[in-house]
Short mmCIF file of C-alpha atoms and ligand atoms in Angstrom, two decimals:
data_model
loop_
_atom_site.label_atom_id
_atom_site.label_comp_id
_atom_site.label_asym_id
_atom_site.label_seq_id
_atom_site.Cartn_x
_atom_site.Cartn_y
_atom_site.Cartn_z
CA UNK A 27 66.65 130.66 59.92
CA UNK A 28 65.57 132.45 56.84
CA UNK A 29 68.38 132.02 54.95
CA UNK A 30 67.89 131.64 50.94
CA UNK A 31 69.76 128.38 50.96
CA UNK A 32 68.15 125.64 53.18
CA UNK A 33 69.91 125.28 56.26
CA UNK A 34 71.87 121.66 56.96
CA UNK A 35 71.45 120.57 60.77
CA UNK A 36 73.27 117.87 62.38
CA UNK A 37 73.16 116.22 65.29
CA UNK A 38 73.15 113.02 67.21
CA UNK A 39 73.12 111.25 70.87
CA UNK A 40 75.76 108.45 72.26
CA UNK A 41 73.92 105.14 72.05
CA UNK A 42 74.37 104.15 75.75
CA UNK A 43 70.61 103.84 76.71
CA UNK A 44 66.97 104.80 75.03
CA UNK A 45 66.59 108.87 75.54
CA UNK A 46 64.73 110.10 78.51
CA UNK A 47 62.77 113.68 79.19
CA UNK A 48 65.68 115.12 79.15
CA UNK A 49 66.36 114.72 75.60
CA UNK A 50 63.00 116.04 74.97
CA UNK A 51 63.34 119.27 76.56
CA UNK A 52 67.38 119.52 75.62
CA UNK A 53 66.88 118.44 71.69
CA UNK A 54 64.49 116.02 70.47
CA UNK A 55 61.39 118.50 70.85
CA UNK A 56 63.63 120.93 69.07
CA UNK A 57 64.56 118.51 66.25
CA UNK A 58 61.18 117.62 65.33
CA UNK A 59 60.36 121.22 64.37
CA UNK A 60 63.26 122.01 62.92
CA UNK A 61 63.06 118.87 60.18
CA UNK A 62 60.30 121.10 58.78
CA UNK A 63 62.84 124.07 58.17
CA UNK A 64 66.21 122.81 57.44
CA UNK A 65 68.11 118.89 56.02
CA UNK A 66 68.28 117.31 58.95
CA UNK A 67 70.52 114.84 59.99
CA UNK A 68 70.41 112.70 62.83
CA UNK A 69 73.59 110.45 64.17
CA UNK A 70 73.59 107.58 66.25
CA UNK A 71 77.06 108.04 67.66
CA UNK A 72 77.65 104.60 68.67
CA UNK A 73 81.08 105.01 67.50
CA UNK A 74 81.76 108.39 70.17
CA UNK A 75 79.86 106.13 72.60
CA UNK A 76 82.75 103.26 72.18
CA UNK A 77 85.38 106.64 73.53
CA UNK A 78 84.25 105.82 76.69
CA UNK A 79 82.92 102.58 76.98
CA UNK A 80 85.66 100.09 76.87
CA UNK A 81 84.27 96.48 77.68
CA UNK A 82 80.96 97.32 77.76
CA UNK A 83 80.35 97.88 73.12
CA UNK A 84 77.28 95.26 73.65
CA UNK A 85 75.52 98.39 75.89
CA UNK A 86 76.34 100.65 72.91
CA UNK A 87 75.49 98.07 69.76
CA UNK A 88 72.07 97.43 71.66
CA UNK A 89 71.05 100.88 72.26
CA UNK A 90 71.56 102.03 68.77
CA UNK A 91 67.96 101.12 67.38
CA UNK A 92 66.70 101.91 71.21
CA UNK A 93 67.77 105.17 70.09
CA UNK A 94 66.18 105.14 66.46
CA UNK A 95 62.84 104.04 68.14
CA UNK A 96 63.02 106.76 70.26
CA UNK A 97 63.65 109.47 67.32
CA UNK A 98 60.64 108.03 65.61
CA UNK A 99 58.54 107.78 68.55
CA UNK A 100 59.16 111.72 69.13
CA UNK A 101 57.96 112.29 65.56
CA UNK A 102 61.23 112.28 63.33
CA UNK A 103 59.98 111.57 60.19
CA UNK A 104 62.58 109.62 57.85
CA UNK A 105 60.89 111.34 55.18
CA UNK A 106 62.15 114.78 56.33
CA UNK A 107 65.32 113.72 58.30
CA UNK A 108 68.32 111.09 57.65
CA UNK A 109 69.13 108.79 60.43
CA UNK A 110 72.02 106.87 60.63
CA UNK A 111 74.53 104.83 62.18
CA UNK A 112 77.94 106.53 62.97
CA UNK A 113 80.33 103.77 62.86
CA UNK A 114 78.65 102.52 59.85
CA UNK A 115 79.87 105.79 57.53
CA UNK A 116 83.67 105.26 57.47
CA UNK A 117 84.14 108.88 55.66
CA UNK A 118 83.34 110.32 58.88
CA UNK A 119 86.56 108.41 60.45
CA UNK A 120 88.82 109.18 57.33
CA UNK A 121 87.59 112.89 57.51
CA UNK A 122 88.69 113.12 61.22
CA UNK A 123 92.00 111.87 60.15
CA UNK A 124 92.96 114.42 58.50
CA UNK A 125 91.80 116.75 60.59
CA UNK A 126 93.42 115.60 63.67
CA UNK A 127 96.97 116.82 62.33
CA UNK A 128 95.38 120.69 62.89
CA UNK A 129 94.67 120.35 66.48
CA UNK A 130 97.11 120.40 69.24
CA UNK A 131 96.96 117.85 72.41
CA UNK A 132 97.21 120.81 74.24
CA UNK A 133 94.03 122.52 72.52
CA UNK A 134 92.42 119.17 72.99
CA UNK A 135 93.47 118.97 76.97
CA UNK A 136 91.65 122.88 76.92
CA UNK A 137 88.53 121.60 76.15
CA UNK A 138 86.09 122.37 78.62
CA UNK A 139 83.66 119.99 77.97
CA UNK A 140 86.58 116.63 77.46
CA UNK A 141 88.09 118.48 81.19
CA UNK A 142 84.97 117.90 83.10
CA UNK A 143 83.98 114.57 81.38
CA UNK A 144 87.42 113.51 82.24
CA UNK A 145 87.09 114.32 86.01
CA UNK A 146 83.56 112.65 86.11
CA UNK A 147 84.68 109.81 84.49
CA UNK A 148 88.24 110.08 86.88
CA UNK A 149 90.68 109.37 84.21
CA UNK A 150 93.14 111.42 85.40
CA UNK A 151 96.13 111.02 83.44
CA UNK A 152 94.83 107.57 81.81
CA UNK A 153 92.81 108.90 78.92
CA UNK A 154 91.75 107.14 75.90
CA UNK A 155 93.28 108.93 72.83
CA UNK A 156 90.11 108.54 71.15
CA UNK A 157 88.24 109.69 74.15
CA UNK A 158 90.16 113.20 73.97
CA UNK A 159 90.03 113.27 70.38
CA UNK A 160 86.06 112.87 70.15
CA UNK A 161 85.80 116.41 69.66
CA UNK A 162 87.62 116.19 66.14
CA UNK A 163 85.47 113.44 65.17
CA UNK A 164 82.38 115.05 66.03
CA UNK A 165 84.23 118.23 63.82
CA UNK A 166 84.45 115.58 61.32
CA UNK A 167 80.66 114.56 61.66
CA UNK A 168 79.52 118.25 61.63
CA UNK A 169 81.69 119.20 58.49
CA UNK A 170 80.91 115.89 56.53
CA UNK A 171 77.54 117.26 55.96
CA UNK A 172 78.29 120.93 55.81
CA UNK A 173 75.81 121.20 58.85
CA UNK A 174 75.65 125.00 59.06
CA UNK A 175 73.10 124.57 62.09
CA UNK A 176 74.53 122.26 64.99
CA UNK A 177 71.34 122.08 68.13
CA UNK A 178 73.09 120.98 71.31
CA UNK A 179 73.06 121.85 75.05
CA UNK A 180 75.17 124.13 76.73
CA UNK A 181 77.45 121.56 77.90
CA UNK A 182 78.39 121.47 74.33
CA UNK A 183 79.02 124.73 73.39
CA UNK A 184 83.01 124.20 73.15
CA UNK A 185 82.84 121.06 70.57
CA UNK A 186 80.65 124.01 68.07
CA UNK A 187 84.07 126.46 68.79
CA UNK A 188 86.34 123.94 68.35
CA UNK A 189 84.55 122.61 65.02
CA UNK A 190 85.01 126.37 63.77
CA UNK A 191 88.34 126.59 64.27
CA UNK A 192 89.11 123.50 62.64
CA UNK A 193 87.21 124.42 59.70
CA UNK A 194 89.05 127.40 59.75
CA UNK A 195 92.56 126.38 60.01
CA UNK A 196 91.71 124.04 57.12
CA UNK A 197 90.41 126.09 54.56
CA UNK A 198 93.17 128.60 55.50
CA UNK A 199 95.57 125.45 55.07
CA UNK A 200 94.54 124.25 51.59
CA UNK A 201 93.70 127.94 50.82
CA UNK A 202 89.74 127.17 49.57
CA UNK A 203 86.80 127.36 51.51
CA UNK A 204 86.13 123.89 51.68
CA UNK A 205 84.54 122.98 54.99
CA UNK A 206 81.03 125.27 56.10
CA UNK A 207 81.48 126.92 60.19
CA UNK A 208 78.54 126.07 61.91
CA UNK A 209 76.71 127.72 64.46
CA UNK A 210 75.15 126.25 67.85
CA UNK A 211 71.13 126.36 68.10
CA UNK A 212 70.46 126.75 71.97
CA UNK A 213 67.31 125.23 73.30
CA UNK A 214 65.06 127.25 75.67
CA UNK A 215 65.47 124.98 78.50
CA UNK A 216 68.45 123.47 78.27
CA UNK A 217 68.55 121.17 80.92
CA UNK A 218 66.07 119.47 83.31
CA UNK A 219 67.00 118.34 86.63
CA UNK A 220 66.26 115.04 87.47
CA UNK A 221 63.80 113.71 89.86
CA UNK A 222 66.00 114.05 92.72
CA UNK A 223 66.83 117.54 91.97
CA UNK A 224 70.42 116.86 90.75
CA UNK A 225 71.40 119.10 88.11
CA UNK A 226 71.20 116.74 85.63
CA UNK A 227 68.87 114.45 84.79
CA UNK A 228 70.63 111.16 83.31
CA UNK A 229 69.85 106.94 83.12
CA UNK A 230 73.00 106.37 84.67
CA UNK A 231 72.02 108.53 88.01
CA UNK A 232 68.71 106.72 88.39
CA UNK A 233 66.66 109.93 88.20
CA UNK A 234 65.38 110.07 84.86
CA UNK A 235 61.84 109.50 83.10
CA UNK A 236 62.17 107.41 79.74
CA UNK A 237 60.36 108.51 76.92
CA UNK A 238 58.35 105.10 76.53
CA UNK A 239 57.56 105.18 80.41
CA UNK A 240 54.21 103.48 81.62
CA UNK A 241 51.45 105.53 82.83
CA UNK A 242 52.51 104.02 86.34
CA UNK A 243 56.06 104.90 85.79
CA UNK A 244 54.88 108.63 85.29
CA UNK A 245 52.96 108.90 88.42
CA UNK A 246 55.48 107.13 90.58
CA UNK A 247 58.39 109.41 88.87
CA UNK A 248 56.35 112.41 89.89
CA UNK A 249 55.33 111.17 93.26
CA UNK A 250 59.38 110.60 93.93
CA UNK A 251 60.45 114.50 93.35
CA UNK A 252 62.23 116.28 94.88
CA UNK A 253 60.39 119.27 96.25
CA UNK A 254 61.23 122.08 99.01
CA UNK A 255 61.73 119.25 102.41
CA UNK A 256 60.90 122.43 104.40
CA UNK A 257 57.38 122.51 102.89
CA UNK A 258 56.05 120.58 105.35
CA UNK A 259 52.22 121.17 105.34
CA UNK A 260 50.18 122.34 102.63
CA UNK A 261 49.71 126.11 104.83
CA UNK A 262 53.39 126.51 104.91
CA UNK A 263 55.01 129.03 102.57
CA UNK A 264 57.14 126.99 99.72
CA UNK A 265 59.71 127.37 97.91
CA UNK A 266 59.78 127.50 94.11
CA UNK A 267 63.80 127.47 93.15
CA UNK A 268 65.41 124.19 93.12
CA UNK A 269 61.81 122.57 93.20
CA UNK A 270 61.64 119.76 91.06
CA UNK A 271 58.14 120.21 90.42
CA UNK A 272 58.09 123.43 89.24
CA UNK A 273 61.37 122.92 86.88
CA UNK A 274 59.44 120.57 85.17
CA UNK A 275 56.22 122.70 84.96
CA UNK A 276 58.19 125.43 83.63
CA UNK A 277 59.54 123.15 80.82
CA UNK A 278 56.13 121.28 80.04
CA UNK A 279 53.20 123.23 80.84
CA UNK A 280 52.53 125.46 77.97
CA UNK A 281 50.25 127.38 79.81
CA UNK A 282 52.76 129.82 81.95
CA UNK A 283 50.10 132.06 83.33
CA UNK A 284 49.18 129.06 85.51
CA UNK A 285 52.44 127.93 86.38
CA UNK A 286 52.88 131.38 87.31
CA UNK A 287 49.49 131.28 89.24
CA UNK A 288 50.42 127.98 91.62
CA UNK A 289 54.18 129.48 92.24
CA UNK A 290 52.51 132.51 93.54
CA UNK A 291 50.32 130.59 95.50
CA UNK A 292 52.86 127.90 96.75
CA UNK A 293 55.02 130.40 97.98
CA UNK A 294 52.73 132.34 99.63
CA UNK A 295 51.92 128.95 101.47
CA UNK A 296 48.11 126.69 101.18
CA UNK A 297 49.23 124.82 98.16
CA UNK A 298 50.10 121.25 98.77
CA UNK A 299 52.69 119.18 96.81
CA UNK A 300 50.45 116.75 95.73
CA UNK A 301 48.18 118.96 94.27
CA UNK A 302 50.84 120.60 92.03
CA UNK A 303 52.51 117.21 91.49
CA UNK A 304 48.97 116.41 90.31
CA UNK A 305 48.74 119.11 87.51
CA UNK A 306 52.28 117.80 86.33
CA UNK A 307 51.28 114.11 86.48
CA UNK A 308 48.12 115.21 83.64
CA UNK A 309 50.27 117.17 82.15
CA UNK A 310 53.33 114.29 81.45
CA UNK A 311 50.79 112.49 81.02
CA UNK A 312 49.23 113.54 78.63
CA UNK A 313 53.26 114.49 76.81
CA UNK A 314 54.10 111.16 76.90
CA UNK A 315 51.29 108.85 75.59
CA UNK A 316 51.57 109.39 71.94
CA UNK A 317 55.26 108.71 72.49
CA UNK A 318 54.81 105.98 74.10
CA UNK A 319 52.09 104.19 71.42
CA UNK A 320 54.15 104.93 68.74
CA UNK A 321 57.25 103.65 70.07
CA UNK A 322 55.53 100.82 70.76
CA UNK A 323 54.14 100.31 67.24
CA UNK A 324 57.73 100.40 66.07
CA UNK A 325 59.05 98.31 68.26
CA UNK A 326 56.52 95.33 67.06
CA UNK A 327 58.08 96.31 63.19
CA UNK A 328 61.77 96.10 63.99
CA UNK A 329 63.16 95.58 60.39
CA UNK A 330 61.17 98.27 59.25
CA UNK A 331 62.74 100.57 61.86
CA UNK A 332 65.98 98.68 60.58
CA UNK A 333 65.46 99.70 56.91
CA UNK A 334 65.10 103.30 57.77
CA UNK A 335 68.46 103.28 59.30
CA UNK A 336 69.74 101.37 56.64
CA UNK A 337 68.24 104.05 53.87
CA UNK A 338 69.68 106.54 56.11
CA UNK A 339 72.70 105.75 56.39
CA UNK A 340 73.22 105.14 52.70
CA UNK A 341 72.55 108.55 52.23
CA UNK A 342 74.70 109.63 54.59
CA UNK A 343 77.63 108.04 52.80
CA UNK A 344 77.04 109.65 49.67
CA UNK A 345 76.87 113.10 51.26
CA UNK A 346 79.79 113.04 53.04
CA UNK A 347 81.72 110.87 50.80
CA UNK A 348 81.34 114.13 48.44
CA UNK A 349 83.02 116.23 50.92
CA UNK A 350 85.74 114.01 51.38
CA UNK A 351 86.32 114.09 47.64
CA UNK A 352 86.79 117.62 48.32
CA UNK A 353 88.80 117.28 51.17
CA UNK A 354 91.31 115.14 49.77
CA UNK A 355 91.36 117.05 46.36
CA UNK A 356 91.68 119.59 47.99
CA UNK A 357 95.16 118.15 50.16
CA UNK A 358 96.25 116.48 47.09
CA UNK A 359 95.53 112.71 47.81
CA UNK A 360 94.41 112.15 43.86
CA UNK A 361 96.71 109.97 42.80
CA UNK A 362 94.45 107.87 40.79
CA UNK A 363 92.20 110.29 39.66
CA UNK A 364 93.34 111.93 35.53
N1 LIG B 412 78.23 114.49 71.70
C1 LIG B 412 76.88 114.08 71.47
C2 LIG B 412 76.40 113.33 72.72
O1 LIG B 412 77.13 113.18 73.66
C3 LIG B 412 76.71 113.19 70.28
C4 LIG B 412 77.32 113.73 69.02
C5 LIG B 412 78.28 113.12 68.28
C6 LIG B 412 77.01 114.94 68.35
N2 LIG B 412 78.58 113.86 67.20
C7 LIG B 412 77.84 114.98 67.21
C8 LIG B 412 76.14 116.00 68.63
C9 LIG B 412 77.81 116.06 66.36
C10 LIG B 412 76.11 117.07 67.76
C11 LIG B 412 76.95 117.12 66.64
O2 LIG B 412 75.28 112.88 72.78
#
């Protein structure tokens, strides 16, 4: 990212729960380095967390500064990057307004992301317009700040296509480049399994590490994974793939000489699981206590962590209020203005 002009990022998380390990490894690890070389801005999509979370908007209100905390506790520095609240900038829902009319349900419907979150979430043929329009309004919160840089998983891939082409079809509409394409910034590992070795590792499933987890919680998380059940003494010959273990020692331990090193010598059989689980224990450890202090040092200052998001989210307005100046200049809607 060496571009002349500083690059804009954006990016965000539902507020359903506080962020887990997995957010580390898929983005937060990510976003803390990258506030150093690009505007970052950071959403607390509490609004796309209502798209699918009828009945339950107390889960989502509550998690929103859960969420914040989190951010901070990683090392987002409000100095470097903007956080705020979703459902607080209302230019983000006018935006997606107008840029619902360039979409067609049947584009939506094509989505594969909105298809397999529909299935999960068995909708069938009862979905929430606004659940299978989310991927216009997170269009609408990528183009609001002219985010040329968008970090996300995999899984997320089609909302960064379907942005572009919505940014395409309107500039080619009102005939001015008005709206910035974006491009997706992949993370190394994408996606940790969680403890049981699902694919995924996720609150909801009961298989995830928080990021404020007790030194107790660590070691009993650890001591729960999933490993290779045919591995039944320490002399047997292991297996590496689909080892929970080593997943996670191939995201965490910098040191990949000795990952490589116990692999080697769990497959070839004498390593024990306890003794690798051991090495990953010191190693999350040792990831997770800084996190863990300073989360909790924000948590004891919650209107300070309040005002940030406030500040935050102020600025927020004012950027994208700017583009939808634009945006409606550009369509015409300037009746008042001389
Ligand atoms: N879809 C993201 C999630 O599920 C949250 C999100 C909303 C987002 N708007 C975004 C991510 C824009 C990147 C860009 O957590």
């Amino acid at each position: 990212m060496s571009d002349v002009k500083q690059p804009v990022v954006l990016t965000g998380d539902r507020t359903t729960g506080p962020l887990h390990l997995g957010h580390y490894i898929g983005s937060l690890r990510a976003r803390v380095k990258l506030q150093h070389e690009a505007q970052q801005f950071l959403l607390l999509a509490d609004t796309q967390a209502l798209t699918d979370n009828v009945g339950r908007h107390q889960k989502v209100t509550e998690n929103v500064i859960e969420v914040a905390l989190d951010y901070l506790a990683v090392g987002i520095d409000p100095a470097r990057s903007t956080i705020f609240i979703q459902s607080q900038v209302p230019e983000l829902a006018e935006l997606m307004q107008y840029l619902l009319n360039l979409v067609s349900v049947a584009r939506l419907e094509r989505n594969p992301t909105i298809k397999a979150e529909i299935q999960l979430r068995g909708f069938e043929r009862d979905i929430p317009a606004g659940f299978l329009t989310y991927p216009v309004s997170q269009a609408a919160d990528i183009t609001a700040f002219k985010a040329t840089h968008v970090p996300v998983g995999d899984d997320q891939l089609p909302m960064i296509e379907q942005t572009n082409e919505l940014v395409r079809r309107f500039n080619n509409t009102v005939e001015r480049q008005v709206l910035v394409e974006c491009e997706a910034v992949l993370s190394q590992v994408t996606r940790l399994p969680g403890l049981d070795g699902k694919a995924k590792m996720s609150k909801s499933l009961g298989n995830a590490i928080p990021l404020g987890a007790s030194p107790d919680e660590i070691t009993k998380a650890v001591n729960s994974m999933y490993t290779d059940p045919n591995h039944l003494r320490a002399s047997d010959p292991g297996q590496v793939e689909g080892n929970v273990v080593f997943a996670f020692l191939d995201a965490f331990e910098p040191d990949v000489q000795k990952v490589d090193e116990l692999k080697a010598h769990y497959r070839r059989g004498g390593l024990g699981d306890s003794v690798v689980k051991r090495v990953l224990n010191e190693r999350l450890q040792a990831l997770i206590e800084p996190i863990r202090t300073r989360r909790r040092e924000f948590e004891g200052d919650r209107a300070e962590v309040l005002n940030i998001v406030r500040r935050g989210t102020m600025r927020a307005r004012e950027v994208a209020g700017g583009t939808l100046s634009e945006v409606k200049g550009a369509l015409g809607l300037t009746y008042f203005d001389q």
